[in-house]
Amino acid sequence: MASSSKAAAFAALLFSLLVTYGSCTRPVNFNESDFTADPNWEAARATWYGAPTGAGPDDDGGACGFKNVNLPPFSAMTSCGNEPLFKDGKGCGSCYQIRCTNHAACSGNPETVIITDMNYYPVAKYHFDLSGTAFGAMAKPGRNDELRHAGIIDIQFKRVPCNYPGQKVTFHVEEGSNAVYLAVLVEFEDGDGDVVQVDLMEANSGSWTPMRESWGSIWRLDSNHRLQAPFSVRITNESGRMLVANQVIPANWVPNTYYRSIIQY
Ligand SMILES: *[C@@H]1O[C@H](CO)[C@@H](O)[C@H](O)[C@H]1NC(C)=O
Ligand SMILES: *[C@@H]1O[C@H](CO)[C@@H](O)[C@H](O)[C@H]1NC(C)=O
């Protein structure tokens, strides 16, 4: 090829790159795994931990405080997120679609995972440390083990609304709660998957007392008086939409117990 036609071919290549990827500022030293042509998907890396077909940690607890994450509705489709995903606990319960395309065993189909834990040693800007189950779910049928064997792979992800068919918002009164201290785990919210505020109303008090974020998805109230149950709980999502679970925590509440509401976003 003559050098002028080489230059023309190079210019055409540059032009096609610009057309394909638009004019967004890109890092100078980017490669294919740093971004995708579809602006709705972002690049991340994925690893996995725990048992190959497990739900992550043995105690299935993690930094969000969720329990029994191996059971529905989480069904082991769980992930640790590094700080941009975990967000100091505000990311707990967020739902993401993930997919992989650049390993032979990848199906390319999107799978939905829920952030249930914190990832302390990120290997990329966005790092999903998945349960073995969730990592394997990105594989073609019958090739889960082959994909897990890769250990660490490039993936793509996007935030999606959570959707828990048939599930209502559930409150778990945490171990250690007592007459002057109440800690409540809030879970299974459709949409955002998380709440930005939780308030409590004591029996016949007629007023809401703000709870504060304790850790993960657990909200707490430290009271200067004996709290009068039953308690109503009001939750507010990121759009400011409030829902009230009327007297959801009964007069005879006990710690370490789930109380299911009849509310849902
Ligand atoms: C792309 O970048 C990642 C890390 O940023 C690196 O591990 C990978 O090898 C690179 N791929 C190519 C084809 O250069
Ligand atoms: C908050 O709840 C409303 C009503 O269900 C819903 O339309 C909205 O999408 C929710 N916002 C978020 C951020 O989830």
Coordinates of C-alpha atoms and ligand atoms in Angstrom, one line a residue:
M1 CA 0.0 0.0 0.0
A2 CA 1.3 3.5 -0.9
S3 CA 2.0 5.7 2.2
S4 CA -0.7 8.1 1.1
S5 CA -3.4 5.4 1.0
K6 CA -2.1 4.1 4.4
A7 CA -2.6 7.6 5.8
A8 CA -6.1 7.7 4.3
A9 CA -6.9 4.3 5.8
F10 CA -5.6 5.5 9.2
A11 CA -7.7 8.7 8.9
A12 CA -10.8 6.5 8.0
L13 CA -10.1 4.3 11.0
L14 CA -9.8 7.3 13.3
F15 CA -13.0 8.8 11.8
S16 CA -14.9 5.5 12.4
L17 CA -13.7 5.4 16.0
L18 CA -14.9 8.9 16.5
V19 CA -18.3 8.2 14.9
T20 CA -18.6 5.0 16.9
Y21 CA -17.6 6.4 20.3
G22 CA -18.7 10.0 20.0
S23 CA -16.9 13.0 21.3
C24 CA -16.8 12.1 25.0
T25 CA -13.5 12.7 26.7
R26 CA -11.6 9.4 26.8
P27 CA -8.4 8.5 28.6
V28 CA -5.5 8.6 26.2
N29 CA -4.4 5.1 27.0
F30 CA -7.7 3.3 26.7
N31 CA -8.3 -0.2 25.4
E32 CA -11.4 -2.1 24.4
S33 CA -12.0 -3.3 28.0
D34 CA -12.1 0.3 29.4
F35 CA -15.4 1.1 27.7
T36 CA -18.1 -0.4 25.5
A37 CA -19.8 1.0 22.4
D38 CA -23.1 0.9 24.2
P39 CA -23.3 4.0 26.5
N40 CA -25.7 2.2 28.9
W41 CA -23.1 -0.3 29.9
E42 CA -19.9 0.5 31.8
A43 CA -16.8 -1.5 32.1
A44 CA -15.9 -3.4 35.3
R45 CA -13.9 -6.4 36.5
A46 CA -15.3 -9.3 38.2
T47 CA -13.9 -11.9 40.6
W48 CA -15.7 -14.4 42.8
Y49 CA -15.4 -15.9 46.3
G50 CA -16.9 -18.4 48.6
A51 CA -18.2 -21.8 47.4
P52 CA -18.4 -22.3 43.6
T53 CA -22.2 -22.5 43.7
G54 CA -22.6 -20.6 47.0
A55 CA -23.9 -17.1 48.0
G56 CA -20.6 -15.6 49.0
P57 CA -19.4 -15.6 52.7
D58 CA -20.2 -18.6 54.9
D59 CA -22.2 -16.5 57.4
D60 CA -24.0 -15.0 54.4
G61 CA -24.1 -11.8 56.3
G62 CA -21.7 -9.2 55.0
A63 CA -21.3 -5.5 55.3
C64 CA -24.9 -4.7 54.4
G65 CA -26.4 -6.9 57.2
F66 CA -28.6 -8.9 54.9
K67 CA -29.3 -12.5 56.1
N68 CA -30.1 -15.7 54.3
V69 CA -28.9 -14.3 51.0
N70 CA -28.8 -17.8 49.6
L71 CA -32.6 -18.0 49.8
P72 CA -35.2 -16.2 47.6
P73 CA -35.5 -13.4 46.7
F74 CA -31.7 -12.9 46.6
S75 CA -31.2 -16.5 45.7
A76 CA -27.3 -16.2 45.9
M77 CA -27.3 -13.7 43.0
T78 CA -25.2 -11.4 45.2
S79 CA -22.0 -9.3 45.0
C80 CA -19.6 -7.3 47.0
G81 CA -19.1 -3.9 45.5
N82 CA -16.0 -1.6 45.9
E83 CA -16.7 1.9 47.2
P84 CA -18.3 3.4 44.1
L85 CA -20.8 0.6 44.2
F86 CA -21.1 0.0 48.0
K87 CA -21.2 3.8 48.7
D88 CA -20.6 3.5 52.4
G89 CA -23.6 1.3 52.7
K90 CA -26.0 3.4 50.6
G91 CA -25.4 1.0 47.8
C92 CA -26.7 -2.0 49.8
G93 CA -29.6 -3.6 48.1
S94 CA -28.9 -1.8 44.7
C95 CA -29.5 -4.0 41.7
Y96 CA -27.2 -4.2 38.7
Q97 CA -27.3 -6.1 35.4
I98 CA -23.9 -7.7 34.6
R99 CA -22.7 -9.5 31.5
C100 CA -19.5 -10.8 30.0
T101 CA -18.5 -11.2 26.4
N102 CA -14.7 -11.6 26.2
H103 CA -14.3 -15.1 27.5
A104 CA -15.2 -18.1 25.4
A105 CA -17.6 -19.4 28.1
C106 CA -19.5 -16.1 28.4
S107 CA -23.1 -16.2 27.2
G108 CA -23.3 -12.4 26.9
N109 CA -26.7 -12.5 28.5
P110 CA -27.4 -9.9 31.3
E111 CA -27.9 -11.3 34.8
T112 CA -29.2 -9.3 37.8
V113 CA -27.2 -9.2 41.0
I114 CA -27.7 -7.3 44.3
I115 CA -25.0 -5.5 46.3
T116 CA -24.9 -7.3 49.7
D117 CA -21.4 -6.7 50.8
M118 CA -18.3 -4.4 50.7
N119 CA -15.2 -5.2 48.6
Y120 CA -12.1 -3.9 50.3
Y121 CA -9.4 -4.7 47.7
P122 CA -10.6 -3.4 44.3
V123 CA -8.8 -4.5 41.2
A124 CA -10.5 -1.9 39.0
K125 CA -12.4 1.3 39.2
Y126 CA -15.6 -0.8 39.4
H127 CA -15.1 -4.2 40.9
F128 CA -17.8 -6.8 41.5
D129 CA -16.6 -9.6 43.8
L130 CA -19.5 -12.0 43.0
S131 CA -20.8 -15.1 44.7
G132 CA -19.7 -18.2 42.8
T133 CA -23.3 -18.6 41.7
A134 CA -23.6 -15.1 40.2
F135 CA -20.2 -15.4 38.5
G136 CA -21.1 -18.7 36.9
A137 CA -24.5 -17.4 35.9
M138 CA -22.8 -15.2 33.2
A139 CA -21.7 -18.4 31.4
K140 CA -23.2 -20.3 28.5
P141 CA -25.2 -23.3 29.6
G142 CA -23.0 -26.0 31.2
R143 CA -19.9 -23.9 31.1
N144 CA -20.2 -22.2 34.6
D145 CA -17.1 -24.1 35.9
E146 CA -15.0 -23.1 32.9
L147 CA -15.9 -19.4 33.4
R148 CA -15.3 -19.6 37.2
H149 CA -11.9 -21.1 36.4
A150 CA -11.0 -17.8 34.7
G151 CA -11.1 -16.3 38.2
I152 CA -11.0 -12.7 37.0
I153 CA -12.8 -11.3 34.0
D154 CA -13.8 -8.1 32.3
I155 CA -17.5 -7.5 32.5
Q156 CA -20.0 -4.8 31.7
F157 CA -22.6 -3.5 34.1
K158 CA -25.5 -1.1 34.5
R159 CA -27.8 -0.1 37.3
V160 CA -31.3 -1.4 37.0
P161 CA -34.4 -1.0 39.2
C162 CA -34.9 -3.9 41.7
N163 CA -38.0 -5.9 41.3
Y164 CA -39.0 -8.5 43.9
P165 CA -42.3 -10.0 42.5
G166 CA -44.7 -10.8 45.4
Q167 CA -42.3 -9.5 48.0
K168 CA -43.2 -6.6 50.4
V169 CA -40.8 -4.4 52.2
T170 CA -39.5 -6.3 55.2
F171 CA -38.1 -5.1 58.6
H172 CA -35.8 -7.2 60.7
V173 CA -35.4 -6.1 64.3
E174 CA -31.8 -6.7 65.0
E175 CA -30.2 -8.7 67.8
G176 CA -29.4 -6.4 70.7
S177 CA -32.5 -4.2 70.3
N178 CA -34.1 -3.3 73.7
A179 CA -36.5 -0.8 75.3
V180 CA -34.3 2.2 74.6
Y181 CA -32.4 1.0 71.5
L182 CA -34.0 -0.2 68.3
A183 CA -32.0 -1.3 65.2
V184 CA -34.0 -2.3 62.1
L185 CA -32.8 -3.8 58.8
V186 CA -34.9 -2.7 55.9
E187 CA -35.0 -4.9 52.8
F188 CA -36.6 -5.9 49.6
E189 CA -37.6 -2.5 48.3
D190 CA -38.5 -2.4 44.6
G191 CA -37.0 0.3 42.5
D192 CA -33.9 1.9 44.1
G193 CA -33.5 -1.1 46.4
D194 CA -32.5 1.3 49.2
V195 CA -34.1 4.1 51.3
V196 CA -32.6 7.5 52.1
Q197 CA -34.6 8.0 55.4
V198 CA -36.4 5.9 58.0
D199 CA -38.7 7.3 60.7
L200 CA -40.4 5.6 63.6
M201 CA -43.7 6.4 65.3
E202 CA -44.4 5.0 68.7
A203 CA -47.8 3.8 69.8
N204 CA -50.3 6.8 70.0
S205 CA -47.5 9.3 69.8
G206 CA -48.7 10.9 66.6
S207 CA -45.2 12.1 65.6
W208 CA -42.3 10.7 63.6
T209 CA -38.8 10.3 65.1
P210 CA -36.0 10.1 62.6
M211 CA -33.8 6.9 62.8
R212 CA -30.2 7.2 61.7
E213 CA -28.2 5.0 59.4
S214 CA -26.2 2.6 61.5
W215 CA -24.4 0.5 59.0
G216 CA -25.3 -1.3 55.7
S217 CA -29.1 -1.3 55.4
I218 CA -29.6 -1.1 59.2
W219 CA -31.2 2.0 60.8
R220 CA -31.1 2.7 64.5
L221 CA -32.8 4.8 67.2
D222 CA -31.2 5.5 70.5
S223 CA -33.9 6.8 72.8
N224 CA -33.9 8.7 76.1
H225 CA -37.1 6.9 77.2
R226 CA -38.6 3.5 77.0
L227 CA -40.0 3.1 73.4
Q228 CA -43.7 2.3 73.3
A229 CA -44.6 -0.4 70.8
P230 CA -46.3 -1.1 68.4
F231 CA -44.2 0.9 66.0
S232 CA -45.1 2.3 62.7
V233 CA -42.2 2.8 60.3
R234 CA -42.0 5.3 57.5
I235 CA -39.5 4.9 54.7
T236 CA -38.5 7.5 52.0
N237 CA -36.9 6.5 48.7
E238 CA -34.4 8.6 46.7
S239 CA -37.3 10.3 44.8
G240 CA -38.8 11.5 48.1
R241 CA -41.7 9.0 47.9
M242 CA -42.8 8.0 51.5
L243 CA -44.5 4.8 52.4
V244 CA -45.9 4.0 55.9
A245 CA -45.9 0.5 57.4
N246 CA -48.6 1.0 60.0
Q247 CA -47.8 -0.7 63.3
V248 CA -45.6 -3.2 61.5
I249 CA -43.5 -3.9 64.6
P250 CA -46.0 -5.3 67.2
A251 CA -46.3 -4.6 70.9
N252 CA -44.8 -8.0 71.7
W253 CA -41.8 -7.6 69.3
V254 CA -38.6 -9.6 70.1
P255 CA -35.1 -9.1 68.7
N256 CA -33.8 -11.1 65.8
T257 CA -37.2 -11.3 64.1
Y258 CA -38.6 -10.5 60.7
Y259 CA -41.7 -8.3 60.5
R260 CA -43.2 -8.2 57.0
S261 CA -45.2 -5.2 55.9
I262 CA -47.9 -4.9 53.2
I263 CA -46.1 -1.9 51.5
Q264 CA -44.0 -1.9 48.4
Y265 CA -42.6 0.8 46.0
Ligands
LIG1 C1 -6.8 -3.5 28.8 O1 -6.6 -3.0 30.1 C2 -6.6 -3.9 31.2 C3 -6.4 -3.2 32.5 O2 -6.8 -1.9 32.4 C4 -5.5 -4.9 31.0 O3 -5.5 -5.9 32.0 C5 -5.7 -5.6 29.6 O4 -4.7 -6.5 29.4 C6 -5.7 -4.6 28.5 N1 -6.1 -5.3 27.3 C7 -5.4 -5.0 26.1 C8 -5.9 -5.8 24.9 O5 -4.4 -4.3 26.1
LIG2 C1 -39.6 5.9 44.5 O1 -40.9 5.4 44.5 C2 -41.7 5.8 43.5 C3 -43.1 5.2 43.7 O2 -43.2 3.8 43.8 C4 -41.1 5.3 42.2 O3 -41.9 5.7 41.1 C5 -39.7 5.8 42.0 O4 -39.1 5.3 40.9 C6 -38.9 5.5 43.3 N1 -37.6 6.1 43.2 C7 -36.5 5.4 43.2 C8 -35.2 6.2 43.1 O5 -36.5 4.2 43.3

